[in-house]
Amino acid sequence: MILFSFGVMWVISLGTAVLLLQGAITGARVTPLDSKQQPFVQHSHVHTVVEPSPGPPAGRKLHGRFLHLTDFHPDPFYKLHASTKEDYACHRGSGAAGYYGAEISDCDSPFSLVNETFKWINANLKDSIDFIIWTGDSARHDNDEKLPRSDKQVFDLNEYLVGKFVEVFGRDDNLNDTNPNNDMTIPIIPTFGNNDILPHNIMAWGPNKYTKKFSSIWERFIPEDQRHVFQRGGWFWVEVIPDKLAVFSLNTLYFFDSNAAVDGCALKSEPGFEHMEWLRIQLEFARNRGMKAILTGHVPPSRTDSKRSWDETCWQKYALWLHRYRDVVVGSMFGHMNIDHFLIQDSKDINIPTLDGESEDFRVSMEEELSIESAADYLTELRERWAKLPSPPLKKTSGNDKGIQGHSGSDPLQSRRFKKKHGNRSKYKKFLKEIGGKWGERYSISHITASIVPNYLPSLRVYEYNITGLEDTVVSGSSVRYTPGQAEIPDSFDDLEEASNIIPEKKRKGKKEKKGGKGKDKYPDLIIPDHPPKTSPPGPAYSPQTLTFLGYTQYFANLTYINNDFVKESSGVDASRRRGKDPHGNHPKPEPKKFEFEAEYNTLSDPVYSLKDMTIKSYLKLARRIGKANPHGKDMIEEEDQPDDIDDETSPEDGSDPQGDLDASKKKKRKHKKGGRACNKVWFTFLKRAFVGTMDDGDIHDRFGETLTGGCEPPPAESEQYGVREL
């Protein structure tokens, strides 16, 4: 029997295992579109046979950067200056639909936005990134009853986007040969979004028409030796740095609580169960090979005290896998939610009966598309959880010391002066025990970036990671080694199980069946991976080292300015808002300005987040600061930083809206209690960035109210100031 796992072909014959390396990347031929808005046409993905491949892609050195793109939602029916009303979807009527998209609306992306995005990537990022994570939703929403979606349209839109990637990152000398596995200059890792199938959200067991079709559309991106397993479940991995780093594309539709075709990850008959087992086995192989992994998917594992986006059994296994393979997983990236934020998974929330499907979870499914109101509730619940994170013990400081955690720049655990002077090591040891040791290994982090589709403003993210010791490494475009000849991929879970038996793992110890099950485990299908070996150092997600994420730059395109669809500047209207204006009253013909993305913030230099890096302990500090009700020092908004418009009733200068096209809530007068000023600068900034800067200070106060002002008190006198010890 021949079994494949993590770039490895296991040939099992008479109890003998032979290890063979395996891999390839393949793709789809697509006709590119011009950079401006074009009518929608079908694109062929069929290769034209020209001549044998000239060989593997030319080598390139690493840059220590990669790009995350998500939720393009291209719409071939988008109409300039159409109505943004929900029933019109920028397809007809008259309204605020701009040349490059209708920001702060539910409309999808015009082709002009997608085309210009790739032109900007070509000019600014093409030669400085190592790989691309593309987390799905590459077709328009099914948001117009008069223009229903079809399978053909969904496939064509995905082929269109593949064509844009080929335009920028394809090898011109190699695109039409018989072997597409070396067509790209860098690896691109796509994943299924909930709108990349029909009906949206619903995906049953594979093989199905979507896994089969996308294995062809994405053939340049899916390694050849994984094409068969992709057709079965829609998941795969790419070795982006040989022998060092792999990126896993997870099919989160099998975890998604809104997918009525499946039922979680507890039952062996469910695709979610097999997917999690596949992931566990691959991470074990990665550990054995000394490799690290990045996990990517579309729907994030969002979970608050009242709501969830994944089935609870899937969340439980995912959190368990992250905790047990914390020496392997560098980080995880998702899209779907359109808002910029992060999640913290707590291993103490793992419950074996729930994980195995025996205990019901009270949380309800999260809305498919978050409105500003529901997003406000969601972010507030996240903050409430972060406010309860364990905190380091307080320490007395002098008036000249920084009065806020993480700003002193020293590590008190290593400070002899601190130990001698304050001597509260027992409290600090208790704190370290609560968070899982010096590196905070009780927790893990998931990152969610904002979308290209302008529900707020188009956004993308560039990560920087540590390549110390890898500066001279030369990698190819595919980055997956390929051995000629193919072999059988496991078709059934039984084969997958047999592959897993090659690796020693332990079933859960302890409870046995009381009746009729003497000597049998209570959870026979549940395999719990081992912790990292005690001799192994903490992983890159916890301790700064090679492959640790250093930081990221969040980019956005200010469509309000670029579309240039506003009344004359002499009217005194702030061109950063559409509120209450006929957006194209003075511009009957489109006069867009130059399209470009600009940096919204960079965590490497951002004075508010103050992230030294993207390790878990850095994010625990940030989350605690966001959750703090009564901040002091740099985390408190000073008087001069306060917005000018939050104490009085305010309204748009002109409430007119000829088409009735704007959100009615934007025309209501805003009322604020006197003295209700925000005090936590970190929480306030987190909210502004979550919505990509589209909410002004007054809007944030409207939506978040007491979370910004409640509990704020004047800072203590100098003699009473306290700081906190660093993590």
PDB file of C-alpha atoms in Angstrom, residues 157-260:
ATOM      1  CA  LEU A 157     -14.801  34.551 -11.506  1.00  0.00           C
ATOM      2  CA  ASN A 158     -12.268  32.333  -9.773  1.00  0.00           C
ATOM      3  CA  GLU A 159     -10.534  31.727 -13.107  1.00  0.00           C
ATOM      4  CA  TYR A 160     -10.469  35.481 -13.655  1.00  0.00           C
ATOM      5  CA  LEU A 161      -8.631  35.958 -10.353  1.00  0.00           C
ATOM      6  CA  VAL A 162      -6.224  33.143 -11.132  1.00  0.00           C
ATOM      7  CA  GLY A 163      -5.516  35.017 -14.356  1.00  0.00           C
ATOM      8  CA  LYS A 164      -4.619  38.142 -12.408  1.00  0.00           C
ATOM      9  CA  PHE A 165      -2.136  36.165 -10.276  1.00  0.00           C
ATOM     10  CA  VAL A 166      -0.648  34.711 -13.455  1.00  0.00           C
ATOM     11  CA  GLU A 167      -0.296  38.188 -14.970  1.00  0.00           C
ATOM     12  CA  VAL A 168       1.842  39.325 -12.063  1.00  0.00           C
ATOM     13  CA  PHE A 169       3.580  36.151 -10.869  1.00  0.00           C
ATOM     14  CA  GLY A 170       3.499  33.828 -13.889  1.00  0.00           C
ATOM     15  CA  ARG A 171       6.613  32.737 -15.790  1.00  0.00           C
ATOM     16  CA  ASP A 172       6.074  33.964 -19.323  1.00  0.00           C
ATOM     17  CA  ASP A 173       8.490  31.394 -20.736  1.00  0.00           C
ATOM     18  CA  ASN A 174       6.650  28.501 -19.164  1.00  0.00           C
ATOM     19  CA  LEU A 175       2.902  29.107 -19.051  1.00  0.00           C
ATOM     20  CA  ASN A 176       1.823  26.977 -22.003  1.00  0.00           C
ATOM     21  CA  ASP A 177       3.921  23.857 -21.579  1.00  0.00           C
ATOM     22  CA  THR A 178       2.621  20.453 -20.584  1.00  0.00           C
ATOM     23  CA  ASN A 179       3.777  20.724 -16.987  1.00  0.00           C
ATOM     24  CA  PRO A 180       2.123  23.583 -15.064  1.00  0.00           C
ATOM     25  CA  ASN A 181       3.873  22.792 -11.794  1.00  0.00           C
ATOM     26  CA  ASN A 182       6.615  25.358 -12.478  1.00  0.00           C
ATOM     27  CA  ASP A 183       4.535  28.180 -13.974  1.00  0.00           C
ATOM     28  CA  MET A 184       4.729  30.600 -11.027  1.00  0.00           C
ATOM     29  CA  THR A 185       7.593  32.655  -9.638  1.00  0.00           C
ATOM     30  CA  ILE A 186       6.374  32.304  -6.021  1.00  0.00           C
ATOM     31  CA  PRO A 187       3.968  29.924  -4.247  1.00  0.00           C
ATOM     32  CA  ILE A 188       0.325  31.038  -4.020  1.00  0.00           C
ATOM     33  CA  ILE A 189      -1.914  29.222  -1.562  1.00  0.00           C
ATOM     34  CA  PRO A 190      -5.682  29.598  -2.177  1.00  0.00           C
ATOM     35  CA  THR A 191      -8.558  28.301  -0.087  1.00  0.00           C
ATOM     36  CA  PHE A 192     -12.321  27.832  -0.399  1.00  0.00           C
ATOM     37  CA  GLY A 193     -14.543  30.687   0.705  1.00  0.00           C
ATOM     38  CA  ASN A 194     -18.184  30.234   1.672  1.00  0.00           C
ATOM     39  CA  ASN A 195     -19.202  32.155  -1.473  1.00  0.00           C
ATOM     40  CA  ASP A 196     -17.069  30.051  -3.825  1.00  0.00           C
ATOM     41  CA  ILE A 197     -19.799  27.373  -3.931  1.00  0.00           C
ATOM     42  CA  LEU A 198     -23.564  27.133  -4.526  1.00  0.00           C
ATOM     43  CA  PRO A 199     -25.589  27.566  -2.506  1.00  0.00           C
ATOM     44  CA  HIS A 200     -23.242  29.661  -0.425  1.00  0.00           C
ATOM     45  CA  ASN A 201     -22.071  28.073   2.858  1.00  0.00           C
ATOM     46  CA  ILE A 202     -23.169  24.561   1.846  1.00  0.00           C
ATOM     47  CA  MET A 203     -20.500  22.030   0.918  1.00  0.00           C
ATOM     48  CA  ALA A 204     -20.965  18.274   1.259  1.00  0.00           C
ATOM     49  CA  TRP A 205     -18.416  15.462   1.333  1.00  0.00           C
ATOM     50  CA  GLY A 206     -16.113  15.242  -1.659  1.00  0.00           C
ATOM     51  CA  PRO A 207     -15.302  14.345  -4.245  1.00  0.00           C
ATOM     52  CA  ASN A 208     -17.903  16.785  -5.554  1.00  0.00           C
ATOM     53  CA  LYS A 209     -18.161  19.105  -8.534  1.00  0.00           C
ATOM     54  CA  TYR A 210     -16.477  21.947  -6.617  1.00  0.00           C
ATOM     55  CA  THR A 211     -13.451  20.056  -5.375  1.00  0.00           C
ATOM     56  CA  LYS A 212     -13.042  18.541  -8.848  1.00  0.00           C
ATOM     57  CA  LYS A 213     -13.420  21.834 -10.691  1.00  0.00           C
ATOM     58  CA  PHE A 214     -11.195  23.819  -8.353  1.00  0.00           C
ATOM     59  CA  SER A 215      -8.483  21.174  -8.556  1.00  0.00           C
ATOM     60  CA  SER A 216      -8.334  22.221 -12.210  1.00  0.00           C
ATOM     61  CA  ILE A 217      -8.757  25.979 -11.700  1.00  0.00           C
ATOM     62  CA  TRP A 218      -6.033  25.987  -9.030  1.00  0.00           C
ATOM     63  CA  GLU A 219      -3.812  23.391 -10.665  1.00  0.00           C
ATOM     64  CA  ARG A 220      -0.866  25.789 -10.695  1.00  0.00           C
ATOM     65  CA  PHE A 221      -1.163  26.148  -6.924  1.00  0.00           C
ATOM     66  CA  ILE A 222      -2.036  22.646  -5.676  1.00  0.00           C
ATOM     67  CA  PRO A 223       0.908  20.220  -5.672  1.00  0.00           C
ATOM     68  CA  GLU A 224       0.327  17.434  -8.156  1.00  0.00           C
ATOM     69  CA  ASP A 225       0.755  14.700  -5.575  1.00  0.00           C
ATOM     70  CA  GLN A 226      -2.080  16.224  -3.497  1.00  0.00           C
ATOM     71  CA  ARG A 227      -4.600  16.733  -6.298  1.00  0.00           C
ATOM     72  CA  HIS A 228      -6.431  13.529  -5.455  1.00  0.00           C
ATOM     73  CA  VAL A 229      -6.780  14.288  -1.750  1.00  0.00           C
ATOM     74  CA  PHE A 230      -7.837  17.839  -2.607  1.00  0.00           C
ATOM     75  CA  GLN A 231     -10.664  16.458  -4.740  1.00  0.00           C
ATOM     76  CA  ARG A 232     -11.783  14.435  -1.752  1.00  0.00           C
ATOM     77  CA  GLY A 233     -11.789  17.236   0.821  1.00  0.00           C
ATOM     78  CA  GLY A 234     -10.543  20.551  -0.566  1.00  0.00           C
ATOM     79  CA  TRP A 235      -7.451  20.793   1.634  1.00  0.00           C
ATOM     80  CA  PHE A 236      -3.722  20.697   0.866  1.00  0.00           C
ATOM     81  CA  TRP A 237      -0.340  22.158   1.879  1.00  0.00           C
ATOM     82  CA  VAL A 238       2.584  23.811   0.095  1.00  0.00           C
ATOM     83  CA  GLU A 239       6.198  23.656   1.197  1.00  0.00           C
ATOM     84  CA  VAL A 240       7.095  27.322   0.668  1.00  0.00           C
ATOM     85  CA  ILE A 241      10.630  26.998   2.090  1.00  0.00           C
ATOM     86  CA  PRO A 242      11.969  23.479   1.467  1.00  0.00           C
ATOM     87  CA  ASP A 243      12.527  21.520   4.682  1.00  0.00           C
ATOM     88  CA  LYS A 244      11.688  24.629   6.759  1.00  0.00           C
ATOM     89  CA  LEU A 245       8.172  26.018   6.315  1.00  0.00           C
ATOM     90  CA  ALA A 246       4.857  24.747   4.925  1.00  0.00           C
ATOM     91  CA  VAL A 247       1.567  26.597   4.468  1.00  0.00           C
ATOM     92  CA  PHE A 248      -1.616  24.591   5.024  1.00  0.00           C
ATOM     93  CA  SER A 249      -4.836  25.477   3.200  1.00  0.00           C
ATOM     94  CA  LEU A 250      -7.732  24.372   5.408  1.00  0.00           C
ATOM     95  CA  ASN A 251     -11.242  23.861   4.063  1.00  0.00           C
ATOM     96  CA  THR A 252     -13.029  25.686   6.867  1.00  0.00           C
ATOM     97  CA  LEU A 253     -16.416  25.065   5.237  1.00  0.00           C
ATOM     98  CA  TYR A 254     -16.360  21.671   6.965  1.00  0.00           C
ATOM     99  CA  PHE A 255     -15.927  23.484  10.288  1.00  0.00           C
ATOM    100  CA  PHE A 256     -18.385  26.296   9.514  1.00  0.00           C
ATOM    101  CA  ASP A 257     -21.433  26.295  11.770  1.00  0.00           C
ATOM    102  CA  SER A 258     -23.592  27.602   8.889  1.00  0.00           C
ATOM    103  CA  ASN A 259     -22.848  24.603   6.651  1.00  0.00           C
ATOM    104  CA  ALA A 260     -26.016  22.516   6.999  1.00  0.00           C
TER     105      ALA A 260
END
